[in-house]
mmCIF file with all atom_site columns, C-alpha atoms in Angstrom:
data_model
loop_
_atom_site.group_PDB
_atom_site.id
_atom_site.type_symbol
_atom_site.label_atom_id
_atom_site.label_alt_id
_atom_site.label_comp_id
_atom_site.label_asym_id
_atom_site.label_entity_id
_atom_site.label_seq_id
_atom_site.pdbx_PDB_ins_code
_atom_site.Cartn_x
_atom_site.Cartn_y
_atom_site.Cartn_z
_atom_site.occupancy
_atom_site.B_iso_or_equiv
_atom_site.pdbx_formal_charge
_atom_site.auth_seq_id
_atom_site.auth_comp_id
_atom_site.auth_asym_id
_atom_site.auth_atom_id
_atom_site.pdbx_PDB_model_num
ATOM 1   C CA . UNK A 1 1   ? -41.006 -60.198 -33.696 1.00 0.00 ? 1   UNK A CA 1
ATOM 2   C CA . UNK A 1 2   ? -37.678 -61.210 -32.451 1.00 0.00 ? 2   UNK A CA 1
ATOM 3   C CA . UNK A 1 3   ? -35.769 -58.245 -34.064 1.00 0.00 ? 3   UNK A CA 1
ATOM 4   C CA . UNK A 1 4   ? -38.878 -56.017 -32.660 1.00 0.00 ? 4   UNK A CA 1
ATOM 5   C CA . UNK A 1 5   ? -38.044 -57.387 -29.040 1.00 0.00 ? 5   UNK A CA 1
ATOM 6   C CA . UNK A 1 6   ? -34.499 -56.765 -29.669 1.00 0.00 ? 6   UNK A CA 1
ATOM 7   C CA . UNK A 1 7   ? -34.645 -52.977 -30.847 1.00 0.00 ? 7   UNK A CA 1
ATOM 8   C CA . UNK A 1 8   ? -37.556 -51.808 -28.593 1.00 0.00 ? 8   UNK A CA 1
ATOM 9   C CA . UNK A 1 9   ? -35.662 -53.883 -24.728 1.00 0.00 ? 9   UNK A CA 1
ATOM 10  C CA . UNK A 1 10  ? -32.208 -54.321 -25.445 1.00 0.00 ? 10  UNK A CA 1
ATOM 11  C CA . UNK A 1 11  ? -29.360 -51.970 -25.627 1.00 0.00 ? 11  UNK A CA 1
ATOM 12  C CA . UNK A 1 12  ? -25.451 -52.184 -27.073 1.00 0.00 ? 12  UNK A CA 1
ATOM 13  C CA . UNK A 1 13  ? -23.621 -51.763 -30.491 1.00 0.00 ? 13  UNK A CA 1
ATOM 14  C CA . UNK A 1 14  ? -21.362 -54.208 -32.049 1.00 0.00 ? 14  UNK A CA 1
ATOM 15  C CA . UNK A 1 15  ? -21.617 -57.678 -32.818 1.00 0.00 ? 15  UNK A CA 1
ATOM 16  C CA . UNK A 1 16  ? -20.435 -59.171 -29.741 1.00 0.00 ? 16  UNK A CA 1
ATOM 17  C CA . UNK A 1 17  ? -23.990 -59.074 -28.241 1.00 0.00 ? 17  UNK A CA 1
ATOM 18  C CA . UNK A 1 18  ? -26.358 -56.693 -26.332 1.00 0.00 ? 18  UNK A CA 1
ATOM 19  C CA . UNK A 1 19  ? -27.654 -56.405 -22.709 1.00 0.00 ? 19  UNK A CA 1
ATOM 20  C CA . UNK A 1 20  ? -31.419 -55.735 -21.535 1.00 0.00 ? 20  UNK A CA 1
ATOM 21  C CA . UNK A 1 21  ? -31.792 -52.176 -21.038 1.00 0.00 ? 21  UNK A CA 1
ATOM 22  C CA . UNK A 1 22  ? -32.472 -50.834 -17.549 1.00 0.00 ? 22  UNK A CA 1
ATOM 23  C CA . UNK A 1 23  ? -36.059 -50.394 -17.568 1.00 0.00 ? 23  UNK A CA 1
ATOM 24  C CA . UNK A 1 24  ? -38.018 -50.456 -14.067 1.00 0.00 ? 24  UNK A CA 1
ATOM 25  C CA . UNK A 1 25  ? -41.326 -49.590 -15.764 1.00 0.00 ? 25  UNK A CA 1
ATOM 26  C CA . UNK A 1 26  ? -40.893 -52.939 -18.518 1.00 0.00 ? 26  UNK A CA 1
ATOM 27  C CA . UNK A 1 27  ? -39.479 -55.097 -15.232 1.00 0.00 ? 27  UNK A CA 1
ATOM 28  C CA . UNK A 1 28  ? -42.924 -53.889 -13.379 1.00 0.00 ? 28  UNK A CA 1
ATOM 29  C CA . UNK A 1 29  ? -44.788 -54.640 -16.241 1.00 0.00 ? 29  UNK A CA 1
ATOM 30  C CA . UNK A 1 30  ? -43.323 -58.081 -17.055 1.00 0.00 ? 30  UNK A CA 1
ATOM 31  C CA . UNK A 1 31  ? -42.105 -57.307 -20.375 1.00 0.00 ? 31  UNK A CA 1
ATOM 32  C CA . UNK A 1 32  ? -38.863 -59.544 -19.324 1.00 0.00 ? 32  UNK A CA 1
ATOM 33  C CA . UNK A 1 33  ? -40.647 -62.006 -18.844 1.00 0.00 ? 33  UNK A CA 1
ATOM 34  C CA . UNK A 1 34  ? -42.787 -61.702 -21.974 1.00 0.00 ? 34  UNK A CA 1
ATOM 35  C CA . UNK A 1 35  ? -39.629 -61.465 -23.790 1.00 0.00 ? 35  UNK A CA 1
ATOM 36  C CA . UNK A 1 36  ? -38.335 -64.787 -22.522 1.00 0.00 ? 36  UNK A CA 1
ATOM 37  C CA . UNK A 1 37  ? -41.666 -66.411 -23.216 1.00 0.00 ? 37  UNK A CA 1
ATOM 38  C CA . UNK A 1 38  ? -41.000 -65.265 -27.234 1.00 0.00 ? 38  UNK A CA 1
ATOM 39  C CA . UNK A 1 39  ? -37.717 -66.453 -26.964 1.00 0.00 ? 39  UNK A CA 1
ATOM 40  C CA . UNK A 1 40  ? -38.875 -69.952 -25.816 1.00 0.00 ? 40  UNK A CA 1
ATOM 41  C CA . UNK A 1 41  ? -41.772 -69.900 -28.582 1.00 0.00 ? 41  UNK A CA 1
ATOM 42  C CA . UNK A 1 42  ? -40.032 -69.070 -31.235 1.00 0.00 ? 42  UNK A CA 1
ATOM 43  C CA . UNK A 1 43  ? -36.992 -71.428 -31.051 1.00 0.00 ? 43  UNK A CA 1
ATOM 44  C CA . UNK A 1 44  ? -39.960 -74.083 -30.295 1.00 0.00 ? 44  UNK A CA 1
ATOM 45  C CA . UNK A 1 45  ? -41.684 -73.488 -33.365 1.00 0.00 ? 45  UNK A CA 1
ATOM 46  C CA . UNK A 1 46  ? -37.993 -73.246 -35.360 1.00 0.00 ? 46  UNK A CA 1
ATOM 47  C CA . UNK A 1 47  ? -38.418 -69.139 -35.505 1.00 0.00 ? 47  UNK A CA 1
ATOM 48  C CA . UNK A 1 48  ? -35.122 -66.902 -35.527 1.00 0.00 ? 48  UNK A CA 1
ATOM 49  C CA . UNK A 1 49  ? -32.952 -67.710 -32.423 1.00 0.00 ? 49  UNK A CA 1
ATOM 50  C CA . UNK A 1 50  ? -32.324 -64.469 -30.493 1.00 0.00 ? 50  UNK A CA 1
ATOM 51  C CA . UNK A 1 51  ? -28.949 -64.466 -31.093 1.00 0.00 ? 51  UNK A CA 1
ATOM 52  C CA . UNK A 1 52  ? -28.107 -61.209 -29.854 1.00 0.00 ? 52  UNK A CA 1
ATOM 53  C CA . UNK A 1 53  ? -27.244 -61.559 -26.161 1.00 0.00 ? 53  UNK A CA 1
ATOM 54  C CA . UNK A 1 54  ? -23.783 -60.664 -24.812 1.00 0.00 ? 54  UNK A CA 1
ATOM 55  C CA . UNK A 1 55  ? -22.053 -63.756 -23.007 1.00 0.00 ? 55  UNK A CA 1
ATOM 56  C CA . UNK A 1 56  ? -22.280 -63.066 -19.679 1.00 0.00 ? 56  UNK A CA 1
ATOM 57  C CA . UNK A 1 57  ? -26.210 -62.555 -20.239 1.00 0.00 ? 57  UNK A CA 1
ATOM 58  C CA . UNK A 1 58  ? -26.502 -65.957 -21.658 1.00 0.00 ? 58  UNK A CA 1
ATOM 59  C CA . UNK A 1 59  ? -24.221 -67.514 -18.848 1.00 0.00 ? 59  UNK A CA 1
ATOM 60  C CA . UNK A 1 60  ? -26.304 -66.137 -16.176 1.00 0.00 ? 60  UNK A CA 1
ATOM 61  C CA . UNK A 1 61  ? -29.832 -67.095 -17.831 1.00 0.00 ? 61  UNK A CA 1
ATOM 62  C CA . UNK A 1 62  ? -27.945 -70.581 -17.511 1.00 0.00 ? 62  UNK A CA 1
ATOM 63  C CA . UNK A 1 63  ? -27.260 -70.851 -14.234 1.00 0.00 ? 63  UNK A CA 1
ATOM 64  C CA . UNK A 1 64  ? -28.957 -67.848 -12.421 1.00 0.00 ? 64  UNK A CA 1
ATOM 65  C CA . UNK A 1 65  ? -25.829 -66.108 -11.201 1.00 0.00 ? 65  UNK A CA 1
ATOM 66  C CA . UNK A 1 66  ? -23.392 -63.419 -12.185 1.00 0.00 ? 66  UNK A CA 1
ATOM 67  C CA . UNK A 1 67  ? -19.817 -64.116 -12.359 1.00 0.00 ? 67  UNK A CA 1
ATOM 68  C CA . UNK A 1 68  ? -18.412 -61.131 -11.580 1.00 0.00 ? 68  UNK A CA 1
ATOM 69  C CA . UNK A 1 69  ? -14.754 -62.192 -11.981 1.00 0.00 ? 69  UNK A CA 1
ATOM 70  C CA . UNK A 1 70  ? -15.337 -62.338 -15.700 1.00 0.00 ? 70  UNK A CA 1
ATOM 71  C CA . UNK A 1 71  ? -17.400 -59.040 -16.278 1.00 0.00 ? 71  UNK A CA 1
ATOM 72  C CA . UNK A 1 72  ? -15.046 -56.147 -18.299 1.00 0.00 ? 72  UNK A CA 1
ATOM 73  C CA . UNK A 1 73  ? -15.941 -52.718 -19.988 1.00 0.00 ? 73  UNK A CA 1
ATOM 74  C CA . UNK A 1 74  ? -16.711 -54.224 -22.871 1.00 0.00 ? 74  UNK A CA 1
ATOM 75  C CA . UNK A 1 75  ? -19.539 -56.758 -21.145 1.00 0.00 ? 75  UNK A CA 1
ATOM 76  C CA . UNK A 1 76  ? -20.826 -52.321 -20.768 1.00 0.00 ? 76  UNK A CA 1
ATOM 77  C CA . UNK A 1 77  ? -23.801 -51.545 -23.234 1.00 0.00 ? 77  UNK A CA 1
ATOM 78  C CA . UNK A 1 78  ? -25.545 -48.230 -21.697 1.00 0.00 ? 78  UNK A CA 1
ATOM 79  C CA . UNK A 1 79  ? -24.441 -45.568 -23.507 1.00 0.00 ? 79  UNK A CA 1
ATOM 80  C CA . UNK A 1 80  ? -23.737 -43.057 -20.529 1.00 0.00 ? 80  UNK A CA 1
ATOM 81  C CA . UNK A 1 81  ? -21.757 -45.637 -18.550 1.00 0.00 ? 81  UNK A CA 1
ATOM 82  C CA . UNK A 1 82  ? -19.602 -46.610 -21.543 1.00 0.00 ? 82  UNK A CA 1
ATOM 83  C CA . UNK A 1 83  ? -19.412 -42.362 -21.563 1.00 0.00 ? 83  UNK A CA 1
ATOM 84  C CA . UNK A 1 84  ? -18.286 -42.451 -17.984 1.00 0.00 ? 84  UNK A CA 1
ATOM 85  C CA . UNK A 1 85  ? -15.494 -45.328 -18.796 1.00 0.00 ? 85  UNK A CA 1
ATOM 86  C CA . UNK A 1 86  ? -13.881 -43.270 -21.481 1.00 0.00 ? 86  UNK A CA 1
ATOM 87  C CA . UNK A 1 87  ? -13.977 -39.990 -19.284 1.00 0.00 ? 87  UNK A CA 1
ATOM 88  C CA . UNK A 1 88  ? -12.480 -41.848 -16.264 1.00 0.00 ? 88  UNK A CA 1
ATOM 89  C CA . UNK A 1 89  ? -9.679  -43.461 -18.936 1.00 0.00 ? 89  UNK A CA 1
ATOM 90  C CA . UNK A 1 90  ? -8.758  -40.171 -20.616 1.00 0.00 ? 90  UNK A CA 1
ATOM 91  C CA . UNK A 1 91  ? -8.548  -38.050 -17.418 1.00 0.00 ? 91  UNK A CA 1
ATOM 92  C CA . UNK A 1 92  ? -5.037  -36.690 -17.225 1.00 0.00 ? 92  UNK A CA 1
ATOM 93  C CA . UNK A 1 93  ? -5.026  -35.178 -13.999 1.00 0.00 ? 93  UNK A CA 1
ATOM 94  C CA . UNK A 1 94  ? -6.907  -34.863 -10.802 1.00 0.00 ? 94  UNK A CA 1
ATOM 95  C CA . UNK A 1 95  ? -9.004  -32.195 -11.645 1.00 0.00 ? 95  UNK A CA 1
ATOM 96  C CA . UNK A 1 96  ? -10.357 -33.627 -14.710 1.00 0.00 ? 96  UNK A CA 1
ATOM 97  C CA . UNK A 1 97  ? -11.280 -36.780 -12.724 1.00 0.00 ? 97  UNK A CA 1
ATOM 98  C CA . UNK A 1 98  ? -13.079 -34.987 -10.249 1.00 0.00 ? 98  UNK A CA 1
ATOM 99  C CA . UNK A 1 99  ? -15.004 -33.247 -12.521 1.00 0.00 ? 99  UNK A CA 1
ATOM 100 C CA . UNK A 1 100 ? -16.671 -36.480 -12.870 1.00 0.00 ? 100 UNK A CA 1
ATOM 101 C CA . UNK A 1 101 ? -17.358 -37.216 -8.896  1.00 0.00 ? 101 UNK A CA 1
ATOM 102 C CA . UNK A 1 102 ? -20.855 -36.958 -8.765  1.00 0.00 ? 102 UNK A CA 1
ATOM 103 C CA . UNK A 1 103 ? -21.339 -39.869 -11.698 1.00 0.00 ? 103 UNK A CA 1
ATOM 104 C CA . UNK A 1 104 ? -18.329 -41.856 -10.008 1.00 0.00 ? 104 UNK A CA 1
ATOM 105 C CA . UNK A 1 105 ? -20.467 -42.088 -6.618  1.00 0.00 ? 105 UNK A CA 1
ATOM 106 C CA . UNK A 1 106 ? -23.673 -42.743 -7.644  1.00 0.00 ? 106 UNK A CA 1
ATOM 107 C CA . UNK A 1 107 ? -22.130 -45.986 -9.271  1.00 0.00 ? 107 UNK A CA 1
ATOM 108 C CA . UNK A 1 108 ? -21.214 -47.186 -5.839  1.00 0.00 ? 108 UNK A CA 1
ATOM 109 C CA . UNK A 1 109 ? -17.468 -45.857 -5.703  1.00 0.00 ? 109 UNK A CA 1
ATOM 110 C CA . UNK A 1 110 ? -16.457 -45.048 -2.451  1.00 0.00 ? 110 UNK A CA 1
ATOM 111 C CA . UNK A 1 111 ? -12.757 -45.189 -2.462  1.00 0.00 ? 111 UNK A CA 1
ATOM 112 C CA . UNK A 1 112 ? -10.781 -42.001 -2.548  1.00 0.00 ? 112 UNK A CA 1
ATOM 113 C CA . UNK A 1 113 ? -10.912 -40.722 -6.318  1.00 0.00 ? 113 UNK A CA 1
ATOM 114 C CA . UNK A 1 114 ? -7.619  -39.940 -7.648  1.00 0.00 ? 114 UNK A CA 1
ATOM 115 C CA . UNK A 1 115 ? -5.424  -40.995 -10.680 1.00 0.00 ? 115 UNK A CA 1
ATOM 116 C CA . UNK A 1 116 ? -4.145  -44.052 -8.970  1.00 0.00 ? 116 UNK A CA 1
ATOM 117 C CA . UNK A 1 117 ? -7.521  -45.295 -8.318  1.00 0.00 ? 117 UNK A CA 1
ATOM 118 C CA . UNK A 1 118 ? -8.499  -45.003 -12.135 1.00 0.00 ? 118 UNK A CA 1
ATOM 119 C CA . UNK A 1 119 ? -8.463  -49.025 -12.396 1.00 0.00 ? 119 UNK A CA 1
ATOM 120 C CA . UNK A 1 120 ? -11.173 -49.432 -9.248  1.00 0.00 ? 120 UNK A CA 1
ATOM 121 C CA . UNK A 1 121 ? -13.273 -46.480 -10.592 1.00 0.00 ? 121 UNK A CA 1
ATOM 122 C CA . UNK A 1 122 ? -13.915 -48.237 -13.680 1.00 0.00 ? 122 UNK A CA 1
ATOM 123 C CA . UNK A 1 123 ? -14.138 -51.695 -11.757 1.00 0.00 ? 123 UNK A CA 1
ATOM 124 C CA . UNK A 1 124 ? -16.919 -50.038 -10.259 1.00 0.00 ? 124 UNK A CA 1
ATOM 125 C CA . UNK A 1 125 ? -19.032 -48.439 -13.401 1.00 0.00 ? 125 UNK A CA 1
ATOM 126 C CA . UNK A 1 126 ? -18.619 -51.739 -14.795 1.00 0.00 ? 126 UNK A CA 1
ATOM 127 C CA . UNK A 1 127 ? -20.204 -53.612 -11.833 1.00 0.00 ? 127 UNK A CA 1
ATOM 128 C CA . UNK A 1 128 ? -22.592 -51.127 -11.645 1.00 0.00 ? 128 UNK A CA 1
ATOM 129 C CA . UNK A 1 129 ? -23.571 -51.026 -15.034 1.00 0.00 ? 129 UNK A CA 1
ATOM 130 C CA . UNK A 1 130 ? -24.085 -54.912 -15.429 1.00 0.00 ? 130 UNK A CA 1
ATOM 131 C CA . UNK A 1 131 ? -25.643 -55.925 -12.318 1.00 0.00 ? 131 UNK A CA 1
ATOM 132 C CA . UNK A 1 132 ? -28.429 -52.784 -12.516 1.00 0.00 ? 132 UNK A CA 1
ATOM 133 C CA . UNK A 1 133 ? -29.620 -55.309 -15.427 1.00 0.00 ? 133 UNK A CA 1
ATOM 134 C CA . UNK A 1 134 ? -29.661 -59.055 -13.134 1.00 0.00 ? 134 UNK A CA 1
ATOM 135 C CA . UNK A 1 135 ? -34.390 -58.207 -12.007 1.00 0.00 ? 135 UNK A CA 1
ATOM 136 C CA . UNK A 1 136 ? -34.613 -58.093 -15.912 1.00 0.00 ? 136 UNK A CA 1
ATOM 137 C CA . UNK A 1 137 ? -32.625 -61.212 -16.333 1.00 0.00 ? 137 UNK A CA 1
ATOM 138 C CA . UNK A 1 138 ? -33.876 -62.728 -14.041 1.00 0.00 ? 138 UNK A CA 1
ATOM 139 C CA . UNK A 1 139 ? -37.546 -61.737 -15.937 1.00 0.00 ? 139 UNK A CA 1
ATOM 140 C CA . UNK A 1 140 ? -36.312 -63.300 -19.053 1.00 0.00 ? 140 UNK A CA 1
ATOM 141 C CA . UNK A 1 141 ? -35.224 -66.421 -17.306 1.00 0.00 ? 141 UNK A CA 1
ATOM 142 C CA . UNK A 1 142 ? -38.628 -66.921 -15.729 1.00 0.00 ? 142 UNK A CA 1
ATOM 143 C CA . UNK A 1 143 ? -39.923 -66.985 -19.076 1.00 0.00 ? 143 UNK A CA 1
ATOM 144 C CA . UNK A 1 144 ? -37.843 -69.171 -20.305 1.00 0.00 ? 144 UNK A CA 1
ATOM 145 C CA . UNK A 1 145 ? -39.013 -71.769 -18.511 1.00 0.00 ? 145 UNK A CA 1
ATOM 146 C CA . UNK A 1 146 ? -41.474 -72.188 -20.876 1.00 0.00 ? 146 UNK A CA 1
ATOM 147 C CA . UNK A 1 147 ? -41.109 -75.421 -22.347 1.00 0.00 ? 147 UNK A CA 1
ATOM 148 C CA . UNK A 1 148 ? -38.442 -76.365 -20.263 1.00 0.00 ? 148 UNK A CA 1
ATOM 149 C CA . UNK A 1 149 ? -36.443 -74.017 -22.157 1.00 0.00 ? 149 UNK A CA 1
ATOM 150 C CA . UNK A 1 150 ? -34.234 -73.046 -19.393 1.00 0.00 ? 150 UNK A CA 1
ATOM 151 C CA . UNK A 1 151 ? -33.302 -76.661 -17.777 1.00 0.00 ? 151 UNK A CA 1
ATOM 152 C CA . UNK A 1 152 ? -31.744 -77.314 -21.685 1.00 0.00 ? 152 UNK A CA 1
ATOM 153 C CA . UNK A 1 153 ? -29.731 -74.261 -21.222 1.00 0.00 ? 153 UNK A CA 1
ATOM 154 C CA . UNK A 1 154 ? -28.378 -75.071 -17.621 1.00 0.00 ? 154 UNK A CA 1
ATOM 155 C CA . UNK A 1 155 ? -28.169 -78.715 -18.692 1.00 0.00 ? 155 UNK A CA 1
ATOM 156 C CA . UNK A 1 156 ? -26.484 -78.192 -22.180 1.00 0.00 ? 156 UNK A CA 1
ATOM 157 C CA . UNK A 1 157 ? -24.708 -74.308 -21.898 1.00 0.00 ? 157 UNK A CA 1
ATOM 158 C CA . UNK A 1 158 ? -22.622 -74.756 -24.862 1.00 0.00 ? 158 UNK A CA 1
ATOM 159 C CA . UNK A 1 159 ? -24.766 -76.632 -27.515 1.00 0.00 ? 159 UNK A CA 1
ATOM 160 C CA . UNK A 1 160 ? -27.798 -73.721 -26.670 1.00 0.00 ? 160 UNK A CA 1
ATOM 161 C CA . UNK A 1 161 ? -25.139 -70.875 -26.719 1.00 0.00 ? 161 UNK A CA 1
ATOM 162 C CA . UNK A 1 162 ? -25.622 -70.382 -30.327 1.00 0.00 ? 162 UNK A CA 1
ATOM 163 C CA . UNK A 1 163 ? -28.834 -70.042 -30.312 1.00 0.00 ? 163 UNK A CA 1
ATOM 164 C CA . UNK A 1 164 ? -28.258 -67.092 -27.884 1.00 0.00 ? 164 UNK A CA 1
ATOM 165 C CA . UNK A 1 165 ? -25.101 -65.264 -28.435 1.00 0.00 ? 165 UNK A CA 1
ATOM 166 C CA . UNK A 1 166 ? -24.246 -64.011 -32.116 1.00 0.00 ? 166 UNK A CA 1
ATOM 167 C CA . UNK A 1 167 ? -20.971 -65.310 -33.743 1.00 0.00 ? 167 UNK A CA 1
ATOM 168 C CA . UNK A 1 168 ? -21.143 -68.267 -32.123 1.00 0.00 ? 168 UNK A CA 1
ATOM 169 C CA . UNK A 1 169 ? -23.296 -70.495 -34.986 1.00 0.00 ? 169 UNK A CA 1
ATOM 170 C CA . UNK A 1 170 ? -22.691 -73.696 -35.351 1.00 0.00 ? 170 UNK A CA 1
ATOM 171 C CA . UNK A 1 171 ? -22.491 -74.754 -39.368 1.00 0.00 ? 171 UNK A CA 1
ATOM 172 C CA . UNK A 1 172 ? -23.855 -78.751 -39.232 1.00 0.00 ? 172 UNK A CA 1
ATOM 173 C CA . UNK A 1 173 ? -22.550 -80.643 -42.144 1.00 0.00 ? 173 UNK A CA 1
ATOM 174 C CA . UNK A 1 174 ? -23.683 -84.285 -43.316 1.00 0.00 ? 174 UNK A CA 1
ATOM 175 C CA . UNK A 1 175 ? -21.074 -85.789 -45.209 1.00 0.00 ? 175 UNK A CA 1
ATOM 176 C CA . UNK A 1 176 ? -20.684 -89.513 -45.897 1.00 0.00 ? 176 UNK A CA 1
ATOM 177 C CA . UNK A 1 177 ? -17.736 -91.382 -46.607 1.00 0.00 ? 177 UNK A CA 1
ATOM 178 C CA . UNK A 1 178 ? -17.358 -93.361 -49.777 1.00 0.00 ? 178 UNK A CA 1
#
């Protein structure tokens, strides 16, 4: 069910984690919110943890907020805005960055475009990217309330965080002393 949830609602490649993807018609439907609802059931009844959140998901279904001091390109899981990073990067000149104007703008950019400004563009399509995805965290949240799920994770970030975030499991080992 878990891995279900994961393929059908969540979006990124690697193994440092995946983001919700941006999906008005699941956030209308309360799919989010359904999702966090599993979540909380499953690590209640000892099911799979969904451990396949990216870090700055699971710090803001923690406490609620974004920090966006600490959100990069790779914290980027949509496939055309991770597209749009690498254009923006390889552009060599003006003219190949302009070529890109249209998708620079609609992310909320409204410096002057231009080679020097590379660094803000991609500030931007990051911030855009990322924060697009806070109604369906905030979804998932909701349902984790469920059990009191969610007043663990604010109370006790770092012993849940495994539980959430993949490479981050924590091996328990009972060993006496003789």
């Amino acid at each position: 069910m878990v891995s279900g949830i994961e393929n059908r609602l969540f979006e990124g490649a690697g193994n440092q984690g995946i983001n919700p993807k941006h999906s008005l018609t699941d956030l209308d439907n309360e799919n989010f919110r359904t999702i966090g609802e599993i979540m909380a059931v499953s690590l209640a009844q000892g099911g799979p943890p969904p451990a396949f959140l990216r870090g700055w998901c699971y710090s803001f279904l923690c406490t609620g907020e974004v920090d966006l001091n600490s959100l990069s390109k790779e914290d980027v899981a949509n496939l055309e805005s991770c597209q749009l990073i690498s254009r923006v990067e390889d552009s060599a000149d003006a003219l190949c960055l302009m070529l890109n104007t249209d998708e620079i703008i609609s992310c909320g950019y409204t410096s002057q475009i231009n080679l020097d400004s590379k660094e803000s563009i991609i500030r931007a399509i990051v911030l855009h990217s990322t924060t697009r995805l806070i109604p369906m965290l905030q979804q998932i949240r909701k349902g984790l309330e469920l059990y009191g799920l969610v007043d663990q994770m604010a109370t006790n970030p770092e012993a849940c965080r495994s539980l959430f975030v993949p490479g981050n499991i924590i091996k328990v080992s009972i060993l006496t002393a003789t």
